[in-house]
Amino acid sequence: MPTDTNQPNQAQIQPVVLIICDGWGVAPPSDGNAITQAKLPVFNRLLKTYPAMTIIASGNEVGLEWGQMGNSEVGHLNIGAGRVYYQTLLRINQSISSGAFFKDETLLKATAHVKKNKSRLHLMGMVSNGNVHSAEEHLYALLKFAAEQKIKEVYIHMFLDGRDALFNGGGASLERLQAKIKEYGVGRVASLAGRFYALDRDNRWDRIEKTYRAIAEGTGEQSSDPAEAIKASYAKEVYDEQFVPVTITDGGKPVATVEDNDAVIFFNFRPDRARELTKAFALPGFDKFTARAYKNLLFVTMAEFEKSLPVEVVFPPDVIKNCLAEVVSN
């Protein structure tokens, strides 16, 4: 039987193991450095026996802005790509700086949808200066874009951080947002929720449901003032991450809920924690809890959260060819 001489002999194939130790950094010894305090006979032997180097895992070297801290997803993407992988954060920032953002076809499709249907534009996402899942500047750019497009009804569903930013930084983030709303003359906060409830990634659908109800129905806890709602929560020592979803009201009625014919832009750029809430709004046949089957709802995501989701994507992923896994397998 003929054999393919280009194929390696099974006996020649040696196992290749890539082990990633998340959180295992390199820093000077100290009382707070668990790695230098620990006994690591195997690891230390490997360092002495085989070539080793320290690499940078933040900033420009991993496709982020200068000085921006890395995270697990950024690290995994760069390792898997086998090269610098320019992160969605940087791509969006560059698009805003160049002005291309304000001419983007997908974003223009959202505003055209609102104009055609005489409906509302909803902006949802984490409002935080942590820049891990989202960036405040992206929301500000969307407000500017909406103002330029003369969209009158723009409602913001604000998710608080408290994990990748200060535990109580939500109040300051809201102040900065309110200043931008005043500057551009458009936008109003319609709901608040901590990331614990809005951005779960482990199928804890009871948490997602609380956020969904606040945004879609205006049910649950209510407040007439977002700043007062945050202050009241802090007074109970419930800070940003655990902030219980609140619907903002005007005259006893919700400022806005997502309705048929509306458009939604989810401005988080990191996919993992944005998928579940997106599915509740956009996925036909969603069955994790009772959710509304919207008619003519245009749902837009800043990045691709999952290939199969029926949404419009502003910044689809770059296709990586000749990646690390391909090189190793060949």
XYZ file of C-alpha atoms in Angstrom:
330
model
C 0.000 0.000 0.000
C 1.551 3.363 -0.999
C 2.508 5.746 1.793
C 2.630 9.523 1.856
C 6.300 10.368 2.267
C 5.370 13.912 3.279
C 3.641 12.687 6.434
C 5.848 12.363 9.541
C 6.429 8.906 10.944
C 4.298 8.289 14.045
C 7.447 7.378 15.948
C 8.927 10.790 15.125
C 5.981 12.749 16.526
C 6.752 14.038 20.006
C 4.133 15.502 22.335
C 4.033 19.284 22.617
C 2.497 20.674 25.795
C 1.610 24.323 26.322
C 0.844 25.062 29.970
C -0.580 28.475 30.869
C -0.501 29.418 34.544
C -3.000 32.260 34.802
C -1.937 34.907 37.286
C 1.629 33.616 37.564
C 3.558 36.842 37.215
C 7.161 37.908 37.694
C 7.868 40.390 40.479
C 10.542 41.036 43.131
C 10.323 38.869 46.262
C 8.110 40.285 48.995
C 5.824 39.182 51.816
C 2.881 39.554 49.431
C 4.438 37.591 46.554
C 2.925 34.114 46.829
C 5.151 32.722 44.061
C 8.486 33.705 45.608
C 7.212 32.635 49.032
C 6.246 29.163 47.796
C 8.463 26.091 47.443
C 8.667 25.342 43.720
C 11.228 22.549 43.173
C 9.905 21.451 39.766
C 9.406 24.947 38.381
C 12.801 26.131 39.609
C 14.500 23.056 38.122
C 12.879 23.764 34.755
C 14.121 27.367 34.870
C 17.691 26.235 35.578
C 17.703 23.380 33.066
C 15.985 24.875 30.021
C 15.919 28.251 28.232
C 13.562 30.760 29.836
C 12.603 34.369 29.306
C 10.290 37.025 30.688
C 7.817 38.563 28.248
C 5.638 41.656 28.502
C 1.902 40.942 28.845
C 0.468 44.456 28.662
C 0.371 47.557 26.500
C 1.502 47.737 22.881
C 3.300 44.384 23.085
C -0.055 42.563 23.227
C -2.024 44.899 20.980
C -3.350 47.260 23.651
C -2.907 50.970 24.241
C 0.380 51.990 25.861
C 0.193 51.403 29.621
C -3.040 49.378 29.419
C -2.938 46.286 31.630
C -3.376 42.886 30.037
C -5.833 40.190 31.066
C -6.388 36.489 30.492
C -8.230 36.873 27.188
C -5.602 39.239 25.774
C -2.805 36.879 26.784
C -4.494 33.798 25.354
C -5.201 35.542 22.029
C -1.585 36.635 21.601
C -0.210 33.227 22.555
C -2.636 31.439 20.246
C -1.989 33.850 17.378
C 1.761 33.536 17.782
C 2.137 37.261 17.155
C 0.859 40.613 18.384
C -2.928 40.487 18.098
C -4.394 43.970 17.982
C -7.238 44.005 20.479
C -10.721 45.256 19.721
C -10.187 48.058 22.263
C -7.332 49.471 20.201
C -9.195 49.007 16.907
C -12.211 50.933 18.243
C -10.017 53.689 19.682
C -8.232 54.114 16.357
C -11.565 54.174 14.530
C -12.844 56.947 16.816
C -9.610 58.942 16.424
C -9.678 58.695 12.631
C -13.384 59.543 12.400
C -14.207 56.249 10.661
C -16.326 55.265 13.671
C -18.865 57.989 12.892
C -19.281 56.730 9.315
C -19.485 53.031 10.176
C -22.126 51.243 8.089
C -23.371 49.055 10.949
C -23.830 51.994 13.309
C -25.527 53.969 10.545
C -27.833 51.001 10.010
C -28.904 51.269 13.676
C -29.729 54.974 13.453
C -31.487 54.502 10.103
C -33.618 51.795 11.742
C -34.595 54.187 14.539
C -35.451 56.990 12.110
C -37.486 54.725 9.847
C -39.516 53.262 12.723
C -39.711 56.478 14.783
C -38.366 54.446 17.696
C -35.603 54.658 20.316
C -31.899 53.875 20.502
C -30.658 51.976 23.559
C -26.979 51.882 24.554
C -26.111 49.134 27.022
C -22.809 48.108 28.526
C -20.343 48.482 31.355
C -19.509 52.099 32.167
C -16.068 51.842 33.704
C -12.564 53.199 33.252
C -11.162 49.692 33.733
C -11.033 49.183 29.943
C -11.217 45.396 30.272
C -14.762 44.751 29.033
C -15.628 48.211 27.730
C -14.381 51.780 27.628
C -16.213 54.909 28.707
C -14.830 56.729 25.650
C -16.708 54.312 23.379
C -20.012 55.227 25.021
C -19.178 58.920 24.707
C -18.434 58.391 21.003
C -21.804 56.681 20.578
C -23.536 59.654 22.213
C -21.700 62.022 19.874
C -22.660 59.796 16.931
C -26.327 59.769 17.995
C -26.297 63.564 18.327
C -24.778 63.940 14.855
C -27.457 61.628 13.486
C -30.111 63.731 15.250
C -31.515 60.804 17.241
C -33.744 62.340 19.908
C -34.492 59.362 22.150
C -31.299 57.704 23.372
C -31.381 55.637 26.549
C -28.441 54.223 28.472
C -28.529 50.983 30.432
C -25.472 51.346 32.627
C -23.650 48.355 34.111
C -21.353 49.089 37.058
C -17.918 47.494 37.370
C -16.257 47.342 40.798
C -13.870 44.584 39.790
C -11.563 45.903 37.072
C -11.954 49.399 38.522
C -12.482 50.890 41.995
C -15.122 49.037 44.008
C -17.082 52.285 44.314
C -16.095 54.025 41.087
C -19.610 53.852 39.641
C -20.659 57.192 41.075
C -17.727 58.967 39.407
C -18.395 57.124 36.132
C -22.001 58.332 36.251
C -20.854 61.928 36.836
C -18.571 61.762 33.799
C -21.381 60.251 31.735
C -23.866 62.931 32.810
C -21.352 65.602 31.766
C -21.112 64.047 28.291
C -24.909 63.791 28.050
C -25.079 67.524 28.784
C -22.283 68.268 26.292
C -23.905 66.407 23.401
C -27.485 67.200 24.367
C -28.639 63.621 24.006
C -29.011 60.557 26.222
C -30.648 59.594 29.473
C -29.862 56.830 31.966
C -32.755 54.345 31.977
C -31.419 51.556 34.193
C -28.487 50.521 36.375
C -27.105 47.078 37.231
C -23.941 45.654 38.750
C -21.830 43.324 36.619
C -22.723 40.489 39.015
C -26.243 40.618 37.544
C -25.688 41.997 34.041
C -22.501 40.272 32.926
C -22.588 36.719 34.241
C -20.780 34.111 32.143
C -21.491 30.901 34.061
C -25.147 30.238 33.217
C -26.485 31.858 36.364
C -29.589 32.917 34.501
C -31.400 34.124 37.613
C -28.911 37.007 37.759
C -29.274 37.867 34.082
C -33.051 37.768 34.425
C -33.022 40.543 37.038
C -31.141 42.816 34.645
C -33.341 41.802 31.721
C -36.516 42.630 33.669
C -35.190 46.103 34.525
C -34.276 46.862 30.894
C -37.126 45.118 29.068
C -40.009 45.606 31.494
C -39.033 48.266 34.021
C -39.853 45.906 36.877
C -37.938 45.313 40.087
C -36.331 48.047 42.157
C -36.935 51.613 40.990
C -35.487 55.080 41.546
C -36.145 58.494 40.045
C -32.459 59.482 40.185
C -29.519 57.244 39.151
C -27.051 59.128 41.356
C -29.315 58.732 44.389
C -29.777 55.037 43.583
C -26.007 54.533 43.673
C -25.648 56.524 46.907
C -28.438 54.515 48.545
C -26.764 51.253 47.567
C -23.374 52.410 48.886
C -25.066 53.374 52.165
C -26.054 49.704 52.502
C -22.439 48.717 51.683
C -23.572 47.179 48.402
C -21.048 48.469 45.906
C -20.706 48.472 42.133
C -20.177 44.794 41.355
C -23.128 43.617 43.457
C -25.399 46.581 42.660
C -28.966 45.250 42.375
C -30.642 46.187 39.050
C -32.670 49.396 39.239
C -35.078 50.918 36.727
C -34.930 54.717 36.535
C -38.385 56.305 36.591
C -39.931 59.642 35.685
C -43.303 60.455 37.213
C -43.536 56.917 38.551
C -43.060 55.309 35.110
C -39.882 53.824 33.598
C -37.844 56.368 31.640
C -37.592 53.778 28.857
C -37.749 50.050 28.248
C -36.693 48.174 25.122
C -39.703 47.881 22.798
C -40.528 46.478 19.359
C -38.850 48.379 16.489
C -36.126 49.800 18.752
C -32.375 49.471 18.166
C -29.901 48.335 20.826
C -26.125 48.792 20.750
C -24.234 46.671 23.294
C -20.922 48.520 23.550
C -18.889 45.970 25.532
C -16.038 44.725 23.349
C -15.059 41.623 25.334
C -17.404 38.748 24.456
C -17.426 36.360 27.402
C -19.561 38.359 29.832
C -21.824 39.936 27.225
C -23.186 36.764 25.604
C -25.890 35.788 28.079
C -27.761 39.097 28.190
C -27.458 39.393 24.407
C -29.070 35.971 23.987
C -31.991 36.985 26.202
C -32.791 39.872 23.851
C -31.719 38.600 20.444
C -31.819 34.793 20.293
C -35.025 33.300 18.831
C -36.396 30.519 21.011
C -34.460 31.678 24.072
C -35.690 29.492 26.947
C -33.547 30.118 30.029
C -36.348 32.263 31.440
C -39.511 33.828 30.049
C -38.392 36.543 27.665
C -40.219 38.655 25.155
C -40.129 37.727 21.458
C -39.353 41.148 20.031
C -40.586 42.246 16.633
C -38.200 44.166 14.413
C -35.636 44.750 17.168
C -32.221 45.581 15.696
C -29.505 44.366 18.052
C -25.943 45.545 17.428
C -22.808 44.417 19.272
C -19.484 46.226 19.245
C -17.572 42.950 18.803
C -18.546 39.411 17.849
C -19.815 37.807 21.064
C -20.636 34.461 19.452
C -20.740 33.406 15.795
C -24.282 32.053 15.847
C -25.954 35.127 17.380
C -28.379 36.909 15.003
C -26.929 40.371 15.584
C -25.084 43.055 13.643
C -21.380 43.353 14.553
C -19.489 46.641 14.298
C -15.971 45.223 14.665
C -15.876 41.579 13.506
C -12.767 39.600 14.510
C -9.630 39.573 12.391
C -8.937 36.209 10.768
C -5.659 34.771 12.097
C -3.778 32.575 9.634
C -0.773 30.382 10.434
C -1.505 30.493 14.172
C 0.446 28.677 16.889
C -1.735 25.545 16.868
C -1.359 25.235 13.090
C 2.426 25.604 13.274
C 2.699 23.001 16.035
C 0.398 20.526 14.263
C 2.417 20.826 11.053
